[in-house]
Structures are given as structure tokens and as C-alpha cells.
Amino acid sequence: MKVGNCMTRNVQIANPEQSLGEVAKMMGKLDAGVMPVGDNDRLVGMITDRDIAIRGVASGKGPDAKVRDVMSREVKYCFEDEDVEQVLENMGDLRVRRLPVLNRDKRLVGIISLGDLATNGEAAEAGEALSGISKPGGEHSQTAH
């Protein structure tokens, strides 16, 4: 199965200049814990609810702080025409639960989550990826920064 067959489309994008408060409200309305960050039609980062809580609030930043101050700048992604099995393996290695999905022109076309994969017939592989992801550490670890 290809990623494009089970990803979530119509993804909302945060801007690096938006406030943390504004993006947190957007996440609440979307019931999402992560948003891609785009600038001038380019994917420049990812922001999670954890980034807002740990890199933002816990570090003394208020709701008016900018997304750019807490987002993860190193963006890991996959392509819509990649095989799900390979992407799941990469997600486990990278310790991420979601990846932005790009087309071959490097335009954002969606986002893929372990939940998307588990509910689309890849439950065993999603479980293996989660096992790797759930190890301490990783990009959004409290002790990594």
C-alpha cells in the first residue's frame, strides 16, 4: 500500500510568525497535536503541542511567543508514493508518530500518522513502529534540548 492511499489530506499549516496561543487554538479546533509550519510555500518546520508546552510555556514563553521560537526546524517527511511498510520502519527509527507527506515536487499534500496506518490494515507494522518510537529520547524529548 502507498502512503497516499491512507494519509490525511487537507492539512492546515502554521506560519512561523504566528503566536503560540493562536496555533494552540488551531490545534484544539482540529483536535491535532501537530502542525506543519510553512513559509512562502515551503515546509520549514513542525510544531507539536509538546513543543508549545515544553519549549514554550515551561521555558517561560507566553502565548504571544512565535512559532519559530519553539518549532522543530529539521523536518522529516515521506513521499505519497512510498510504500507504507518502509515509512513505518522510518517512523520507528526516527521516533515520530506522524510525518508530513510530500509529492515529488516537494509540495505538502498530507500528513500520515500511526493511527492512519493502524486503521488502514497495517496494525502489526504500526505496533512495531510504536515500539521503537516509545523509547526514551528523540526529537521531542524533554532532555534532548
Tab-separated table of C-alpha atoms in Angstrom:
chain	number	residue	atom	x	y	z
A	1	MET	CA	0.000	0.000	0.000
A	2	LYS	CA	1.193	3.524	-0.779
A	3	VAL	CA	1.199	6.359	1.757
A	4	GLY	CA	-1.121	8.417	-0.459
A	5	ASN	CA	-3.852	5.807	-0.003
A	6	CYS	CA	-4.131	6.233	3.758
A	7	MET	CA	-2.819	9.688	4.676
A	8	THR	CA	-4.866	12.616	5.929
A	9	ARG	CA	-5.301	15.298	3.264
A	10	ASN	CA	-6.221	18.998	3.570
A	11	VAL	CA	-3.702	19.685	6.305
A	12	GLN	CA	-3.707	23.131	7.890
A	13	ILE	CA	-0.334	24.836	8.093
A	14	ALA	CA	1.030	27.139	10.781
A	15	ASN	CA	3.199	30.137	9.956
A	16	PRO	CA	6.480	30.767	11.817
A	17	GLU	CA	5.280	34.273	12.740
A	18	GLN	CA	2.024	33.122	14.338
A	19	SER	CA	1.763	33.198	18.108
A	20	LEU	CA	1.830	30.038	20.180
A	21	GLY	CA	-1.602	30.939	21.523
A	22	GLU	CA	-3.073	31.172	18.046
A	23	VAL	CA	-1.561	27.864	16.925
A	24	ALA	CA	-2.641	26.149	20.154
A	25	LYS	CA	-6.224	27.262	19.445
A	26	MET	CA	-5.955	25.951	15.885
A	27	MET	CA	-4.714	22.599	17.200
A	28	GLY	CA	-7.619	22.489	19.639
A	29	LYS	CA	-10.173	23.101	16.889
A	30	LEU	CA	-8.516	20.486	14.673
A	31	ASP	CA	-8.107	18.009	17.540
A	32	ALA	CA	-4.493	17.663	16.384
A	33	GLY	CA	-1.256	17.541	18.332
A	34	VAL	CA	0.994	18.551	15.463
A	35	MET	CA	1.020	21.046	12.616
A	36	PRO	CA	3.421	21.558	9.734
A	37	VAL	CA	4.964	25.033	9.616
A	38	GLY	CA	5.208	26.695	6.227
A	39	ASP	CA	6.748	29.919	4.988
A	40	ASN	CA	6.378	31.196	1.421
A	41	ASP	CA	5.039	27.857	0.149
A	42	ARG	CA	7.908	25.955	1.769
A	43	LEU	CA	7.793	23.469	4.645
A	44	VAL	CA	10.167	24.915	7.262
A	45	GLY	CA	9.312	23.017	10.437
A	46	MET	CA	6.844	21.166	12.589
A	47	ILE	CA	5.228	22.264	15.831
A	48	THR	CA	3.618	19.978	18.369
A	49	ASP	CA	1.541	20.535	21.450
A	50	ARG	CA	4.558	19.218	23.336
A	51	ASP	CA	6.785	21.902	21.752
A	52	ILE	CA	4.348	24.531	22.984
A	53	ALA	CA	4.253	23.055	26.493
A	54	ILE	CA	7.949	22.192	26.974
A	55	ARG	CA	9.915	24.565	24.743
A	56	GLY	CA	7.352	27.318	25.192
A	57	VAL	CA	5.455	27.509	28.464
A	58	ALA	CA	7.931	25.539	30.611
A	59	SER	CA	10.758	27.741	29.290
A	60	GLY	CA	8.934	30.916	30.287
A	61	LYS	CA	7.493	31.831	26.901
A	62	GLY	CA	3.953	33.154	26.878
A	63	PRO	CA	1.121	32.796	24.366
A	64	ASP	CA	2.476	35.717	22.341
A	65	ALA	CA	5.799	33.963	21.618
A	66	LYS	CA	6.288	32.996	17.981
A	67	VAL	CA	6.043	29.532	16.480
A	68	ARG	CA	9.574	29.939	15.085
A	69	ASP	CA	10.898	30.092	18.669
A	70	VAL	CA	9.744	26.586	19.606
A	71	MET	CA	9.196	24.610	16.383
A	72	SER	CA	11.391	21.749	15.234
A	73	ARG	CA	13.320	23.016	12.229
A	74	GLU	CA	14.632	19.706	10.978
A	75	VAL	CA	11.674	18.334	9.057
A	76	LYS	CA	11.445	14.613	8.453
A	77	TYR	CA	8.960	13.680	5.754
A	78	CYS	CA	7.911	10.969	3.348
A	79	PHE	CA	6.532	10.910	-0.183
A	80	GLU	CA	2.983	9.994	-1.112
A	81	ASP	CA	4.191	7.263	-3.497
A	82	GLU	CA	6.328	5.461	-0.905
A	83	ASP	CA	5.367	2.050	0.423
A	84	VAL	CA	3.725	2.129	3.851
A	85	GLU	CA	5.996	-0.602	5.231
A	86	GLN	CA	9.136	1.461	4.549
A	87	VAL	CA	7.606	4.619	6.005
A	88	LEU	CA	6.544	2.766	9.157
A	89	GLU	CA	10.079	1.465	9.602
A	90	ASN	CA	11.437	5.002	9.174
A	91	MET	CA	8.920	6.372	11.680
A	92	GLY	CA	10.124	3.835	14.255
A	93	ASP	CA	13.772	4.692	13.572
A	94	LEU	CA	13.064	8.430	13.766
A	95	ARG	CA	10.832	8.042	16.850
A	96	VAL	CA	7.978	10.042	15.370
A	97	ARG	CA	4.258	9.282	15.314
A	98	ARG	CA	3.473	11.491	12.324
A	99	LEU	CA	5.207	12.639	9.159
A	100	PRO	CA	4.287	15.300	6.635
A	101	VAL	CA	3.668	13.803	3.199
A	102	LEU	CA	5.085	15.495	0.114
A	103	ASN	CA	4.615	14.876	-3.582
A	104	ARG	CA	7.708	14.524	-5.767
A	105	ASP	CA	7.633	18.300	-6.408
A	106	LYS	CA	8.168	18.616	-2.616
A	107	ARG	CA	4.738	20.184	-2.040
A	108	LEU	CA	2.857	19.256	1.123
A	109	VAL	CA	-0.084	17.004	0.218
A	110	GLY	CA	-0.956	15.481	3.587
A	111	ILE	CA	0.185	14.016	6.869
A	112	ILE	CA	0.473	10.377	7.878
A	113	SER	CA	0.109	9.116	11.441
A	114	LEU	CA	0.469	5.759	13.120
A	115	GLY	CA	-3.292	5.927	13.658
A	116	ASP	CA	-3.890	6.345	9.905
A	117	LEU	CA	-1.704	3.330	9.235
A	118	ALA	CA	-3.143	1.155	12.003
A	119	THR	CA	-6.711	1.724	10.812
A	120	ASN	CA	-5.841	1.014	7.184
A	121	GLY	CA	-4.648	-2.565	7.523
A	122	GLU	CA	-1.110	-2.030	8.806
A	123	ALA	CA	-1.775	-2.641	12.502
A	124	ALA	CA	1.115	-5.062	13.108
A	125	GLU	CA	3.650	-2.801	11.419
A	126	ALA	CA	2.255	0.250	13.233
A	127	GLY	CA	2.720	-1.614	16.528
A	128	GLU	CA	6.351	-2.348	15.680
A	129	ALA	CA	6.949	1.305	14.806
A	130	LEU	CA	5.314	2.404	18.071
A	131	SER	CA	7.651	0.104	19.969
A	132	GLY	CA	10.634	1.976	18.513
A	133	ILE	CA	9.014	5.380	18.985
A	134	SER	CA	8.166	4.799	22.640
A	135	LYS	CA	11.806	4.505	23.714
A	136	PRO	CA	13.096	7.426	25.803
A	137	GLY	CA	14.724	10.282	23.898
A	138	GLY	CA	14.060	11.528	20.406
A	139	GLU	CA	13.444	14.925	18.826
A	140	HIS	CA	10.777	15.985	21.297
A	141	SER	CA	12.385	14.567	24.411
A	142	GLN	CA	12.475	16.869	27.414
A	143	THR	CA	16.137	16.052	27.917
A	144	ALA	CA	17.198	16.413	24.276
A	145	HIS	CA	17.254	20.222	24.288
